[in-house]
PDB file of C-alpha atoms in Angstrom:
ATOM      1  CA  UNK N   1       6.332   1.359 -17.320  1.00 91.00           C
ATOM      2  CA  UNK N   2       8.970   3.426 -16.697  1.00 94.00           C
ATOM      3  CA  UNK N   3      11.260   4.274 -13.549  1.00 96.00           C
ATOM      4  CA  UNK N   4      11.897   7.994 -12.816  1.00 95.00           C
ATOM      5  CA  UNK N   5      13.423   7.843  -9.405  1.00 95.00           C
ATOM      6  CA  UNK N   6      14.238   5.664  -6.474  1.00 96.00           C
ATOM      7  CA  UNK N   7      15.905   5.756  -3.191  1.00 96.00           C
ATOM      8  CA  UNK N   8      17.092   3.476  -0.470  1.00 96.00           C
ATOM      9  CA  UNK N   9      15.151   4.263   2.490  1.00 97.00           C
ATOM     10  CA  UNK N  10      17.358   3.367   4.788  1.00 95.00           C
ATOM     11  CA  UNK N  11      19.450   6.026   2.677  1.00 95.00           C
ATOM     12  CA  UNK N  12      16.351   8.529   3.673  1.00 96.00           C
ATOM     13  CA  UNK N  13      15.956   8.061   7.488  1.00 95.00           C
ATOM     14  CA  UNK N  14      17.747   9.616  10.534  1.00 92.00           C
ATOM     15  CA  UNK N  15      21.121   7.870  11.194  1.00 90.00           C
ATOM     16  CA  UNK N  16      20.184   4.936  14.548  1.00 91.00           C
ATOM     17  CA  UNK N  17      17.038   4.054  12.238  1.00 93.00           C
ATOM     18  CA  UNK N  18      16.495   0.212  11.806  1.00 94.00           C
ATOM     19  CA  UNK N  19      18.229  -0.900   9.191  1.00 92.00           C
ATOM     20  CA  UNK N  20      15.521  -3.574   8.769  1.00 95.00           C
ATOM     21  CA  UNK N  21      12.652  -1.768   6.631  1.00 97.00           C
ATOM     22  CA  UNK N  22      10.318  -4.160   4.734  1.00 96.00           C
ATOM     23  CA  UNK N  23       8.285  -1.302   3.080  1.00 97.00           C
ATOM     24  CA  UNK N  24       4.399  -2.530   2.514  1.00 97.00           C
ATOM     25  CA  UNK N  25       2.516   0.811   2.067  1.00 98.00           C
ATOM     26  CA  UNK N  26       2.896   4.443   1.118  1.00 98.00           C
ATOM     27  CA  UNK N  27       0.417   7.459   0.870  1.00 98.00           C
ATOM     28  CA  UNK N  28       1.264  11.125  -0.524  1.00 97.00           C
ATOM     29  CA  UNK N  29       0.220  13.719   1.891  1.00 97.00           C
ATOM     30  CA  UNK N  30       0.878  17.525   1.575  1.00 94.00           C
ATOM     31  CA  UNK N  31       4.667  16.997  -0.064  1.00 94.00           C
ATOM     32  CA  UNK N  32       5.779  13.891   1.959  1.00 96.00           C
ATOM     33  CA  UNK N  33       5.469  10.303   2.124  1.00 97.00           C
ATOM     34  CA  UNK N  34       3.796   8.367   4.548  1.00 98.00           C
ATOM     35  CA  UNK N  35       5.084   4.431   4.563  1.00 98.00           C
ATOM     36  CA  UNK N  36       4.472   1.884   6.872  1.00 98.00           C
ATOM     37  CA  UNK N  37       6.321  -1.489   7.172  1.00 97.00           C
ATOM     38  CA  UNK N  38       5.206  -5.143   8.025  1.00 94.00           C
ATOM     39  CA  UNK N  39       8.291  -5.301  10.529  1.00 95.00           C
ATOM     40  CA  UNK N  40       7.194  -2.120  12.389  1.00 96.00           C
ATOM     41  CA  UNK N  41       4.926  -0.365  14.361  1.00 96.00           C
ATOM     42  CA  UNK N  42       5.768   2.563  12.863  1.00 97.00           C
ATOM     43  CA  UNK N  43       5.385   4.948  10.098  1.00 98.00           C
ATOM     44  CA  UNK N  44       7.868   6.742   8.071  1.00 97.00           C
ATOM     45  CA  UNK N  45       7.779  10.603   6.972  1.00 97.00           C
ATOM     46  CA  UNK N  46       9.634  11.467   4.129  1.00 97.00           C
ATOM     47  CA  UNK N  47      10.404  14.014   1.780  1.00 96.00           C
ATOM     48  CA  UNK N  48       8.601  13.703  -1.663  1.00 94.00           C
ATOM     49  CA  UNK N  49      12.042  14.359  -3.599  1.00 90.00           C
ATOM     50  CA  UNK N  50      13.630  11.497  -1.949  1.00 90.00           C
ATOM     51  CA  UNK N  51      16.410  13.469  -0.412  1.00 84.00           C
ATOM     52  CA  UNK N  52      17.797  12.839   2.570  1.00 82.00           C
ATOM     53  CA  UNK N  53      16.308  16.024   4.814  1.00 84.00           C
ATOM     54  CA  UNK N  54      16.253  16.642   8.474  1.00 88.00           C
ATOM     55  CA  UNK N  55      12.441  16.548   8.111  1.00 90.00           C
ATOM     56  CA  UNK N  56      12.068  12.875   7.513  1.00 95.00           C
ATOM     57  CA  UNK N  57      11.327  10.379  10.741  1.00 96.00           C
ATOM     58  CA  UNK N  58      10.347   7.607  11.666  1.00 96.00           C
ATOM     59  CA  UNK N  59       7.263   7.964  14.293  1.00 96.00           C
ATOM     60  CA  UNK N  60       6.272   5.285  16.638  1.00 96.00           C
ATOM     61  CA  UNK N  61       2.493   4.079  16.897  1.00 96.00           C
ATOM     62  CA  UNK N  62       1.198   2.712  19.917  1.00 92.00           C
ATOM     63  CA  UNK N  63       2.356  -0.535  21.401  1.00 85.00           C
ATOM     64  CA  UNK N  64       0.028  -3.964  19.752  1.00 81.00           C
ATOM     65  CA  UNK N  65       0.244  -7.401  19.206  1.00 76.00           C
ATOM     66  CA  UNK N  66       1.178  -6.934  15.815  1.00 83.00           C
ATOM     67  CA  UNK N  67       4.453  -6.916  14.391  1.00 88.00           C
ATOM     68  CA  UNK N  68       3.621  -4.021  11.531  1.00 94.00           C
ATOM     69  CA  UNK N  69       1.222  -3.103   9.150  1.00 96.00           C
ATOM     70  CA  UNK N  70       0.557  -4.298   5.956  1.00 95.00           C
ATOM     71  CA  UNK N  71      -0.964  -0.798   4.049  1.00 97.00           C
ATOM     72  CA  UNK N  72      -2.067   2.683   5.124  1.00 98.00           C
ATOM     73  CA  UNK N  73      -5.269   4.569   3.676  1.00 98.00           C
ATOM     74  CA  UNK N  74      -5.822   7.959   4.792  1.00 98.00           C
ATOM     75  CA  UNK N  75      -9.697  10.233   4.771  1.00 97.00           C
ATOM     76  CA  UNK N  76      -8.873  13.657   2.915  1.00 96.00           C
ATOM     77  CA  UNK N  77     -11.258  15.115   4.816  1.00 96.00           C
ATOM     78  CA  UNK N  78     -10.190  14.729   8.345  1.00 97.00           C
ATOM     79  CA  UNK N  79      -6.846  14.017   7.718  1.00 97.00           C
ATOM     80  CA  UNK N  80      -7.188  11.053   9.626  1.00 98.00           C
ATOM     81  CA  UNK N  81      -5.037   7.713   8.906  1.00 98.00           C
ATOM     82  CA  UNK N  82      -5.990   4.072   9.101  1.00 98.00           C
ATOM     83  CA  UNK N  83      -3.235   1.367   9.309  1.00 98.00           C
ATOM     84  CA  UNK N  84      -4.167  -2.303   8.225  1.00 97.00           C
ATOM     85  CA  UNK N  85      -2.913  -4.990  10.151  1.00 94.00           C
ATOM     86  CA  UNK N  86      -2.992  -7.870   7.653  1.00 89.00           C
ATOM     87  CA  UNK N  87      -4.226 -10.869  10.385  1.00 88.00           C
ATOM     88  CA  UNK N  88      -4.922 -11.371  14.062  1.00 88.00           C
ATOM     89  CA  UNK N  89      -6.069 -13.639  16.146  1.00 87.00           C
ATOM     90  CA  UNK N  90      -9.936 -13.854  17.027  1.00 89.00           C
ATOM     91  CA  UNK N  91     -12.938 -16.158  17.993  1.00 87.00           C
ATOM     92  CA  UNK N  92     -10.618 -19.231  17.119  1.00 86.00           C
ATOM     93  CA  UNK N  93      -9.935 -17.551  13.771  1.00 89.00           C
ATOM     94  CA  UNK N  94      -8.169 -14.829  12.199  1.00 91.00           C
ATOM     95  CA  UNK N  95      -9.121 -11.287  11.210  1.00 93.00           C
ATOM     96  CA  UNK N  96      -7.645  -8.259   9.893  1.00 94.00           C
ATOM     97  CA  UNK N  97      -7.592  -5.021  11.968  1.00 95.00           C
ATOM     98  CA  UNK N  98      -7.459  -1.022  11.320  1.00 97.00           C
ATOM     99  CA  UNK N  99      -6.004   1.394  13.622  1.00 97.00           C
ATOM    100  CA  UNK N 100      -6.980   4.943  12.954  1.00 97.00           C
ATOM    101  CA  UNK N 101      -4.824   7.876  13.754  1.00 97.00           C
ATOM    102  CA  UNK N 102      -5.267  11.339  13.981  1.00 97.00           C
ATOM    103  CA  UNK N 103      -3.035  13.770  11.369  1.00 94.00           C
ATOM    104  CA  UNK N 104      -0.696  14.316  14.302  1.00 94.00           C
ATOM    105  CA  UNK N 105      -0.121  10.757  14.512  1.00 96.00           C
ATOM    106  CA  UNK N 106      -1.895  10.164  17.803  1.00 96.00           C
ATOM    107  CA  UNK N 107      -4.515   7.200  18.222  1.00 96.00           C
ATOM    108  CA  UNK N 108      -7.880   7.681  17.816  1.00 96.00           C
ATOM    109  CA  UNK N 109      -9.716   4.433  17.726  1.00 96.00           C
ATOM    110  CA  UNK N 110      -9.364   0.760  16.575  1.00 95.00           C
ATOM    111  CA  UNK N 111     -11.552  -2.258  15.266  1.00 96.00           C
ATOM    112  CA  UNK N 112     -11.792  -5.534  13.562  1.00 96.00           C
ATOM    113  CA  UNK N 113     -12.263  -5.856   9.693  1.00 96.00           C
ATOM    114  CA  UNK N 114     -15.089  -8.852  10.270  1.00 95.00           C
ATOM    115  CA  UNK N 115     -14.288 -11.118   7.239  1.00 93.00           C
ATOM    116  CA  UNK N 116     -13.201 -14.747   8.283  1.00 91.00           C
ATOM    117  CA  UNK N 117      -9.595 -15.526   7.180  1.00 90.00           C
ATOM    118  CA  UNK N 118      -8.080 -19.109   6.451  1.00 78.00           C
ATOM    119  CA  UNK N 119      -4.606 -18.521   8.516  1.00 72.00           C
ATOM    120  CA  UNK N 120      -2.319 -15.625  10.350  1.00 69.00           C
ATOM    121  CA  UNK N 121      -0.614 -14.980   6.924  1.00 70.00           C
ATOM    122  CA  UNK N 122      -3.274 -15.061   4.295  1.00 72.00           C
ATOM    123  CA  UNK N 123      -4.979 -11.989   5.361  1.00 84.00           C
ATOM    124  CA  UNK N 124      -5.754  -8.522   4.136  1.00 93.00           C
ATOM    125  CA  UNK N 125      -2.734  -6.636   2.049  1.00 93.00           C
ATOM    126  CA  UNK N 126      -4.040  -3.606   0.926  1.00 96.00           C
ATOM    127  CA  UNK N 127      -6.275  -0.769   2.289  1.00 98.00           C
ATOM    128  CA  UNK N 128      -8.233   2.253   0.894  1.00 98.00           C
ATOM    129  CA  UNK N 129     -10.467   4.631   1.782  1.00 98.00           C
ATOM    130  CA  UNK N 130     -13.972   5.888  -0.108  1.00 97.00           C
ATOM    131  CA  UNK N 131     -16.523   8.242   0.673  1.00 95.00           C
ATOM    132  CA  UNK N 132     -19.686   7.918  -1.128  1.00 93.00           C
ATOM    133  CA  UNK N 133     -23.070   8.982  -0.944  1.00 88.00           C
ATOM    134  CA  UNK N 134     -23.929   6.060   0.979  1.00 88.00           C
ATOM    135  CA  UNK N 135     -21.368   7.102   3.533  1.00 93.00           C
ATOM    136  CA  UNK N 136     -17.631   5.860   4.372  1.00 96.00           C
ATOM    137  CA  UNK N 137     -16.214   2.857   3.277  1.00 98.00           C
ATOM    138  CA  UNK N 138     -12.745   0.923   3.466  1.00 98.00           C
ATOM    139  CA  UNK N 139     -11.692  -1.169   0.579  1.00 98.00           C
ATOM    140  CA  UNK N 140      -9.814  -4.297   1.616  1.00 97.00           C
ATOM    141  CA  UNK N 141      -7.762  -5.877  -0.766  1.00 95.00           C
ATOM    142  CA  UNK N 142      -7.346  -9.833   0.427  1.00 91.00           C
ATOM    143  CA  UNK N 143      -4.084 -11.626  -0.886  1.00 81.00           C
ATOM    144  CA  UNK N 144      -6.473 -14.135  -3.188  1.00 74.00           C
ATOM    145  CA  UNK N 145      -9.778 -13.267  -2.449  1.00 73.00           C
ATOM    146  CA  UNK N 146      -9.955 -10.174  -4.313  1.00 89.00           C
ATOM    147  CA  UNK N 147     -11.244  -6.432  -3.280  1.00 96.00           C
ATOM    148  CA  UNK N 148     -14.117  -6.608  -0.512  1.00 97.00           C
ATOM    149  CA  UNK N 149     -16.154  -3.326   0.693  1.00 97.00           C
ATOM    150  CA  UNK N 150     -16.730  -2.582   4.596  1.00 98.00           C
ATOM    151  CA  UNK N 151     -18.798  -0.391   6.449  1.00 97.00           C
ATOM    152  CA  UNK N 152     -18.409   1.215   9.869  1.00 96.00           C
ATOM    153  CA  UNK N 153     -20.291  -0.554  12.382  1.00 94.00           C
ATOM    154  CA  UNK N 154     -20.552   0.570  16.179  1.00 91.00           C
ATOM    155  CA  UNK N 155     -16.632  -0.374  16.168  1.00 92.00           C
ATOM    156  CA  UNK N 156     -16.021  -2.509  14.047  1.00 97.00           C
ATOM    157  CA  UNK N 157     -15.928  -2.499   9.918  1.00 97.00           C
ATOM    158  CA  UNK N 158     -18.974  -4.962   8.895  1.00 97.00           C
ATOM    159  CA  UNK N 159     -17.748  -6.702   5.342  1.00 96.00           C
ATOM    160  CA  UNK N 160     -21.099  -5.312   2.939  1.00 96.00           C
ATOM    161  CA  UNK N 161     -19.835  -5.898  -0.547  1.00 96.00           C
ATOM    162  CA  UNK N 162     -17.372  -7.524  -2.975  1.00 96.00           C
ATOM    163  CA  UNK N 163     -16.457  -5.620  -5.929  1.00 97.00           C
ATOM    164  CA  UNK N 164     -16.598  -6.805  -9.315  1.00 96.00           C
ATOM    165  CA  UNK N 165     -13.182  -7.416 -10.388  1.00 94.00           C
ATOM    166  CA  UNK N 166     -12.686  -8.335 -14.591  1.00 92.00           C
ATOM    167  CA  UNK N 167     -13.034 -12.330 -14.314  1.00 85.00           C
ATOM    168  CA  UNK N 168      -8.870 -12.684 -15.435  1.00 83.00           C
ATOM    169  CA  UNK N 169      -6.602  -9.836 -14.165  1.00 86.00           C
ATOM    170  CA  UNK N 170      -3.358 -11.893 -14.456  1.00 83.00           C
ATOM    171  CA  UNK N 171      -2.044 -11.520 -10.786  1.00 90.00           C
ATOM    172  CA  UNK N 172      -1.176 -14.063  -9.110  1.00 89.00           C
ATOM    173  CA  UNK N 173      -1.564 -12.180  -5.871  1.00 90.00           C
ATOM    174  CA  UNK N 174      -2.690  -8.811  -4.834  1.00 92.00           C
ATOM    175  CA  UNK N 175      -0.150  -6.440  -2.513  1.00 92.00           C
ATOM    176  CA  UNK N 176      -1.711  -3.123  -2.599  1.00 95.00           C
ATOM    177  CA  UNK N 177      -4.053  -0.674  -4.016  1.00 97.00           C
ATOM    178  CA  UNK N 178      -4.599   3.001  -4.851  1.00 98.00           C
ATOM    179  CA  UNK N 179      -7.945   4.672  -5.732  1.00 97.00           C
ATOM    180  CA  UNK N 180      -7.776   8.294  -7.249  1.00 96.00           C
ATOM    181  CA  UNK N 181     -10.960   9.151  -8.176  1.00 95.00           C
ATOM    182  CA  UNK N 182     -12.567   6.007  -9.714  1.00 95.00           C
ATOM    183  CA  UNK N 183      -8.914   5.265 -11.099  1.00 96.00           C
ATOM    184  CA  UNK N 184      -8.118   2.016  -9.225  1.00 97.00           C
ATOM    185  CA  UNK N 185      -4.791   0.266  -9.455  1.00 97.00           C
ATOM    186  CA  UNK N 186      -3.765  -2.875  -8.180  1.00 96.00           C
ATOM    187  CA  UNK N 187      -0.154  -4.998  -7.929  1.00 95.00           C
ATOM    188  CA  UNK N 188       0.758  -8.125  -7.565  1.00 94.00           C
ATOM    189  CA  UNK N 189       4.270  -9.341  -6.012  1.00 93.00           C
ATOM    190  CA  UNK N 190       3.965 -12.325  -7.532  1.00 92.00           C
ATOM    191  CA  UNK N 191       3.830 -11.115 -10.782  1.00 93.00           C
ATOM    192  CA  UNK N 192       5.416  -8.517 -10.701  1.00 95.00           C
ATOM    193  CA  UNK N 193       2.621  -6.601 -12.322  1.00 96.00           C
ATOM    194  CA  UNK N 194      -0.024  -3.609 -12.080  1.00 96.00           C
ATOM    195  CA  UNK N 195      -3.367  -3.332 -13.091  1.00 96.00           C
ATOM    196  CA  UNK N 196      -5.001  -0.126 -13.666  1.00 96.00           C
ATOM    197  CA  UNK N 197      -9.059   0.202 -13.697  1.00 95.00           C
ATOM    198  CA  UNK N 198     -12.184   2.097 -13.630  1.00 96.00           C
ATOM    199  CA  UNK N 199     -14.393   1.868 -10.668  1.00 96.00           C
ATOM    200  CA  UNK N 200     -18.132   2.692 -11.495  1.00 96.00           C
ATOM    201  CA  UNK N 201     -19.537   5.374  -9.416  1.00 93.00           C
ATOM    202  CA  UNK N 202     -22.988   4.142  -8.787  1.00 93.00           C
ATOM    203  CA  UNK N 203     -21.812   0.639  -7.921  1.00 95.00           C
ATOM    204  CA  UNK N 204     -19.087  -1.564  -6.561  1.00 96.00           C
ATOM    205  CA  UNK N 205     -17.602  -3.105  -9.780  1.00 97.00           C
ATOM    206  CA  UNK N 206     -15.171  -2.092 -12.453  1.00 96.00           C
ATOM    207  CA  UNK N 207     -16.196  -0.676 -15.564  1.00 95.00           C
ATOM    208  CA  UNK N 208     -14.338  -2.251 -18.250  1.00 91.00           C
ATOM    209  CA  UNK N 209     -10.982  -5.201 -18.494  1.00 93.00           C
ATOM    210  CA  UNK N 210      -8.820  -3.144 -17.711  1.00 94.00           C
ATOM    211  CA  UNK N 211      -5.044  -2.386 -18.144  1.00 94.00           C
ATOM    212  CA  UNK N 212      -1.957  -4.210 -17.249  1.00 95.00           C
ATOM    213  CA  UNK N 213       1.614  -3.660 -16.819  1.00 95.00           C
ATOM    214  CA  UNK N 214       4.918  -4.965 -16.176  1.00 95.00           C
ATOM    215  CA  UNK N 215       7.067  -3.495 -14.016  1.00 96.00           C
ATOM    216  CA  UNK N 216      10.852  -3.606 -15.233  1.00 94.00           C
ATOM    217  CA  UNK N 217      13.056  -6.836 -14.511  1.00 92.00           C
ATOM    218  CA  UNK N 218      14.151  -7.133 -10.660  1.00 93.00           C
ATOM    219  CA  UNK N 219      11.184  -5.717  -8.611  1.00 95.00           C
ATOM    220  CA  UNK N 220      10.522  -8.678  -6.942  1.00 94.00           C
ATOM    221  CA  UNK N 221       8.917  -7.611  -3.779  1.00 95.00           C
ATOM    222  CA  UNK N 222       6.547  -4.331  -5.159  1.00 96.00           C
ATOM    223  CA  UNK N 223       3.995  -3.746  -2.262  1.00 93.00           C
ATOM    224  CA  UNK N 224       2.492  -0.961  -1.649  1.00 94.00           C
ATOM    225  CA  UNK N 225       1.118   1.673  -4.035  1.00 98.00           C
ATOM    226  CA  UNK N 226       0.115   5.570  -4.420  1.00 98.00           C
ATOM    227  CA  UNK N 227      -1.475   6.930  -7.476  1.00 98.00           C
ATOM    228  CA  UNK N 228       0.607  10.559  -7.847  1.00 97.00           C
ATOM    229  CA  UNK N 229      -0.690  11.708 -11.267  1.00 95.00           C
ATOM    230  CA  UNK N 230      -2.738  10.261 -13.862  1.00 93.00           C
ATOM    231  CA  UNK N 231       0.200   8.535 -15.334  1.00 95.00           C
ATOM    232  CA  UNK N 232       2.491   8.656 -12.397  1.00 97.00           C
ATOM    233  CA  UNK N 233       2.850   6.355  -9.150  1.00 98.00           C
ATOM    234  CA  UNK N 234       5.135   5.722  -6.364  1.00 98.00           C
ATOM    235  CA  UNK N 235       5.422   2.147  -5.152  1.00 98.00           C
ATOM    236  CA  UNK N 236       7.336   0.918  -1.961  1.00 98.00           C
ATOM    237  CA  UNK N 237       9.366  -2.781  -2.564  1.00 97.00           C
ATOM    238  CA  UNK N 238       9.493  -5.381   0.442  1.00 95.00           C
ATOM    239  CA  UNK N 239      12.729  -7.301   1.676  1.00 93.00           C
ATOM    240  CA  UNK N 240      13.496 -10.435  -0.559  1.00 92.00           C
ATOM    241  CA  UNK N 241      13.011 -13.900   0.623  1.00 88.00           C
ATOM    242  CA  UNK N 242      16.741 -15.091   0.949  1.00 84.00           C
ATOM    243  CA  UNK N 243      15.859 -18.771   0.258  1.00 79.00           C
ATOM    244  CA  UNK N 244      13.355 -18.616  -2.391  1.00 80.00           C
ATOM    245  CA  UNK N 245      13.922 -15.042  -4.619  1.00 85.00           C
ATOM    246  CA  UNK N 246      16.551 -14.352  -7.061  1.00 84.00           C
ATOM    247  CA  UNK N 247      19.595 -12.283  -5.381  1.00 87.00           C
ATOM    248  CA  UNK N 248      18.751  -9.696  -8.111  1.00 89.00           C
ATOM    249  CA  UNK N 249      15.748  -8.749  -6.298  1.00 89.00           C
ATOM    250  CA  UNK N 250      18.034  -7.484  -3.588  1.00 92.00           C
ATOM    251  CA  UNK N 251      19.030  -4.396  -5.664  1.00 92.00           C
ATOM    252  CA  UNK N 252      15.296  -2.791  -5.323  1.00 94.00           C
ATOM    253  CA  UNK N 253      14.633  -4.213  -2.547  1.00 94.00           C
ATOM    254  CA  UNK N 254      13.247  -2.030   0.795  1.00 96.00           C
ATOM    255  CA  UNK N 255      13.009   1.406  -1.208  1.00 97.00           C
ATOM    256  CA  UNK N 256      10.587   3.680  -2.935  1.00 97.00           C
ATOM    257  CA  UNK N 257      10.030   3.691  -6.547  1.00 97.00           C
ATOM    258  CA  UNK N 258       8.758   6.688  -8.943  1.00 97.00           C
ATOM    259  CA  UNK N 259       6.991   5.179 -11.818  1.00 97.00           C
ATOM    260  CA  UNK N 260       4.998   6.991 -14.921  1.00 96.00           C
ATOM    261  CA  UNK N 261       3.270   3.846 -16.835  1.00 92.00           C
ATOM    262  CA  UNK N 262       2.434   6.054 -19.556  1.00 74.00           C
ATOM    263  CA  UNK N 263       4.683   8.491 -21.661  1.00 44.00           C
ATOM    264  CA  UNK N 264       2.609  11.648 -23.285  1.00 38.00           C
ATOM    265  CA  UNK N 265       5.368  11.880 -25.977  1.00 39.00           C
ATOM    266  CA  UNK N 266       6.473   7.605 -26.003  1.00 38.00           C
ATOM    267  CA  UNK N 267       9.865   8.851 -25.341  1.00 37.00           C
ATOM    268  CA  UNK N 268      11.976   7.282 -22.676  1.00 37.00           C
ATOM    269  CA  UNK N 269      12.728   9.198 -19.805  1.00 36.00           C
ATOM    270  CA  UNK N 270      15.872   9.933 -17.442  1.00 35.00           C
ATOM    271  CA  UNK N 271      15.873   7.852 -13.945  1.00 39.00           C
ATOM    272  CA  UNK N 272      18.080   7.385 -11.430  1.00 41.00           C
ATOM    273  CA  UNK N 273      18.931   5.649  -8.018  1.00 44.00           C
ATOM    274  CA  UNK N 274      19.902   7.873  -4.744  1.00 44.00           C
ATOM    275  CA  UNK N 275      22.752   6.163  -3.255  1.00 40.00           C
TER     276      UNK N 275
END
């Protein structure tokens, strides 16, 4: 795998910004960025060649319980955006939720992802969105129990499948997911890898073992991911446990990452970081 660009995004915001950005999800729309952040109810805009321009914000959602969000999935068709909040509160137990906005950023609707989890912070981490001839779906990536299918309900998303997964990916965790196409990839914080896939089309299960890759030494906190090309990604990196992560990991820490994790010619290519 290797790096092409990164940036600082507290380098890429509007000066009076919080300087506190623990990055968890990122989408590519129409030349920009879309991130969201598990400290804020919020979601960043930003430039897709990382430069500091008077375009990029940071736009407020609507006041919630939750602290942030833990991924962002978006329907190409409506242009409509749902933010995952990894755990709440319900029934006695826990459950994730989605909030779905509208393109402008205004809310549309909310509801429950009904799947039982075991406490506040062992919840949902990633979040995708499918159409299929069967209709919509959302693809909810738990932190350990793997990639689970859910259909709209009358408001809330009813859990209707689990897919697949090769028996032994080699994550210790899961942190996000893309799907481009039946192209699925999946990281893991933990391990500081990525696993790319095939999703059948007909069913909810992957097609063969799979690929996996490391990302370079020092991305300790890799969260949320965006498939850009067939070979190309951008990831977004969380803030670094103080007590319990090297303070190497600081150096990548709360920015977005340009990866390809294949070279057409094998030959190494430039990168850089914007300071």
């Amino acid at each position: 795998m290797r790096l092409i660009r990164e940036a600082r995004l507290r380098d890429l915001l509007p000066a009076g910004s919080p300087g506190r950005l623990e990055a968890s999800g990122v989408i590519a729309v129409d030349g920009r960025y879309l991130v969201i952040f598990d400290n804020l109810r919020a979601v960043a805009r930003i430039d897709a060649d990382l430069s500091r321009v008077a375009a990029n914000d940071l736009v407020p959602t609507v006041s919630g319980k939750s602290a942030g969000y833990e991924d962002i999935a978006r329907d190409p068709i409506t242009g409509h955006l749902f933010l995952l909040v990894e755990s709440t509160p319900r029934n006695g137990g826990h459950q994730a939720m989605v909030e779905e906005y509208d393109q402008r950023l205004r809310p549309v609707t909310n509801g429950w992802m009904e799947y039982p989890l075991s406490r506040p912070n062992k919840g949902m981490e990633g979040l995708e969105f499918v159409r299929r001839d069967e209709g919509v779906r959302l693809l909810g990536l738990h932190e350990s129990g793997g990639l689970l299918v859910f259909a709209p309900g009358a408001r809330n998303w009813k859990h209707v499948a689990t897919v697949d997964l090769p028996a032994d990916l080699g994550l210790a965790d899961y942190s996000g997911i893309s799907l481009s196409g039946n192209r699925l990839a999946l990281i893991s914080q933990q391990s500081q890898k990525l696993w790319v896939g095939e999703l059948a089309p007909d069913k909810w299960a992957a097609t063969g073992p799979g690929h996996i890759f490391s990302f370079p030494y020092g991305y300790c906190t890799v969260e949320g991911v965006c498939w850009l090309g067939p070979d190309r990604i951008v990831v977004v990196s969380d803030r670094s446990k103080r007590g319990s992560q090297p303070r190497l990991c600081r150096d990548e820490e709360e920015s977005l990452h340009l990866f390809d994790i294949a070279s057409a010619d094998g030959e190494d290519r430039a990168h850089e970081r914007l300071e």
